[in-house]
Amino acid sequence: MCYGQQRSFSRDENLSPSRTLRSPTDNAVVVQNLRGRLAETEARLARARAREAELSRRLDEMKRFVSVMEILETYLKRRFREQQDDVVRLFSPMPHS
């Protein structure tokens, strides 16, 4: 079954005791069926939690990467401006005393 999919109860699986009386064997089959479905649901939940943890880890990694890139960008812009200022100073006329 895919995530988010739910199986609807058929008439035979209706758990209302007032509609039908079940034999102990039928009850055992229904209980076993429900246990199996519960195990499937728990397995899907565990996979979803693992996926969420992996995505959270990757998001944190991306945030750190972006932070480093922003620091680098700031540094490079500052160095570029400093070099531009140096070039302007080199080519500007010297004041006569």
mmCIF file of N, CA and C in Angstrom, residues 4 7-8 11-13 18 20 29 31 39 45 48-51 54-55 58 62 68 70-71 73-74:
data_model
loop_
_atom_site.group_PDB
_atom_site.id
_atom_site.type_symbol
_atom_site.label_atom_id
_atom_site.label_comp_id
_atom_site.label_asym_id
_atom_site.label_seq_id
_atom_site.Cartn_x
_atom_site.Cartn_y
_atom_site.Cartn_z
ATOM 1 N N GLY A 4 -0.631 7.093 2.769
ATOM 2 C CA GLY A 4 -1.871 7.853 2.719
ATOM 3 C C GLY A 4 -3.056 7.038 2.248
ATOM 4 N N ARG A 7 -7.431 1.234 3.424
ATOM 5 C CA ARG A 7 -8.322 0.204 2.926
ATOM 6 C C ARG A 7 -9.636 0.313 3.675
ATOM 7 N N SER A 8 -10.719 0.351 2.948
ATOM 8 C CA SER A 8 -12.007 0.438 3.632
ATOM 9 C C SER A 8 -12.438 -0.963 4.054
ATOM 10 N N ARG A 11 -17.953 -5.641 4.040
ATOM 11 C CA ARG A 11 -19.029 -6.089 4.926
ATOM 12 C C ARG A 11 -18.540 -7.152 5.902
ATOM 13 N N ASP A 12 -17.670 -8.054 5.420
ATOM 14 C CA ASP A 12 -17.179 -9.133 6.275
ATOM 15 C C ASP A 12 -16.237 -8.620 7.355
ATOM 16 N N GLU A 13 -15.639 -7.459 7.127
ATOM 17 C CA GLU A 13 -14.678 -6.944 8.086
ATOM 18 C C GLU A 13 -15.308 -5.967 9.079
ATOM 19 N N SER A 18 -22.959 -5.909 16.970
ATOM 20 C CA SER A 18 -24.425 -5.985 16.922
ATOM 21 C C SER A 18 -24.912 -6.484 15.571
ATOM 22 N N THR A 20 -23.270 -8.798 13.428
ATOM 23 C CA THR A 20 -23.032 -10.238 13.232
ATOM 24 C C THR A 20 -22.349 -10.809 14.455
ATOM 25 N N VAL A 29 -9.160 -14.464 13.295
ATOM 26 C CA VAL A 29 -8.741 -14.048 11.955
ATOM 27 C C VAL A 29 -8.790 -12.532 11.834
ATOM 28 N N VAL A 31 -8.631 -10.350 14.303
ATOM 29 C CA VAL A 31 -7.568 -9.795 15.142
ATOM 30 C C VAL A 31 -6.223 -9.923 14.444
ATOM 31 N N ALA A 39 0.945 -3.574 11.927
ATOM 32 C CA ALA A 39 2.387 -3.727 11.668
ATOM 33 C C ALA A 39 2.778 -2.984 10.391
ATOM 34 N N LEU A 45 5.098 4.230 9.129
ATOM 35 C CA LEU A 45 5.409 5.353 10.009
ATOM 36 C C LEU A 45 6.912 5.418 10.284
ATOM 37 N N ALA A 48 8.551 6.772 7.227
ATOM 38 C CA ALA A 48 8.284 8.210 7.100
ATOM 39 C C ALA A 48 9.142 9.005 8.087
ATOM 40 N N ARG A 49 9.301 8.502 9.297
ATOM 41 C CA ARG A 49 10.140 9.188 10.285
ATOM 42 C C ARG A 49 11.604 9.183 9.867
ATOM 43 N N ALA A 50 12.051 8.066 9.316
ATOM 44 C CA ALA A 50 13.438 7.993 8.851
ATOM 45 C C ALA A 50 13.650 8.970 7.695
ATOM 46 N N ARG A 51 12.678 9.037 6.806
ATOM 47 C CA ARG A 51 12.771 9.968 5.665
ATOM 48 C C ARG A 51 12.786 11.411 6.174
ATOM 49 N N GLU A 54 16.178 12.184 7.593
ATOM 50 C CA GLU A 54 17.152 12.375 6.511
ATOM 51 C C GLU A 54 16.959 13.735 5.847
ATOM 52 N N LEU A 55 15.722 14.103 5.583
ATOM 53 C CA LEU A 55 15.459 15.403 4.959
ATOM 54 C C LEU A 55 15.861 16.553 5.884
ATOM 55 N N ARG A 58 19.610 16.831 5.711
ATOM 56 C CA ARG A 58 20.026 17.460 4.459
ATOM 57 C C ARG A 58 19.716 18.951 4.449
ATOM 58 N N MET A 62 22.346 21.959 3.974
ATOM 59 C CA MET A 62 22.182 23.019 2.963
ATOM 60 C C MET A 62 22.236 24.400 3.607
ATOM 61 N N VAL A 68 27.959 29.511 4.663
ATOM 62 C CA VAL A 68 29.361 29.625 4.249
ATOM 63 C C VAL A 68 29.471 30.434 2.959
ATOM 64 N N GLU A 70 27.437 32.747 1.900
ATOM 65 C CA GLU A 70 27.166 34.154 2.196
ATOM 66 C C GLU A 70 28.392 34.822 2.819
ATOM 67 N N ILE A 71 29.078 34.098 3.689
ATOM 68 C CA ILE A 71 30.304 34.642 4.302
ATOM 69 C C ILE A 71 31.352 34.880 3.214
ATOM 70 N N GLU A 73 30.826 35.344 0.008
ATOM 71 C CA GLU A 73 30.380 36.437 -0.856
ATOM 72 C C GLU A 73 30.703 37.791 -0.221
ATOM 73 N N THR A 74 30.411 37.924 1.057
ATOM 74 C CA THR A 74 30.699 39.176 1.771
ATOM 75 C C THR A 74 32.198 39.484 1.738
#
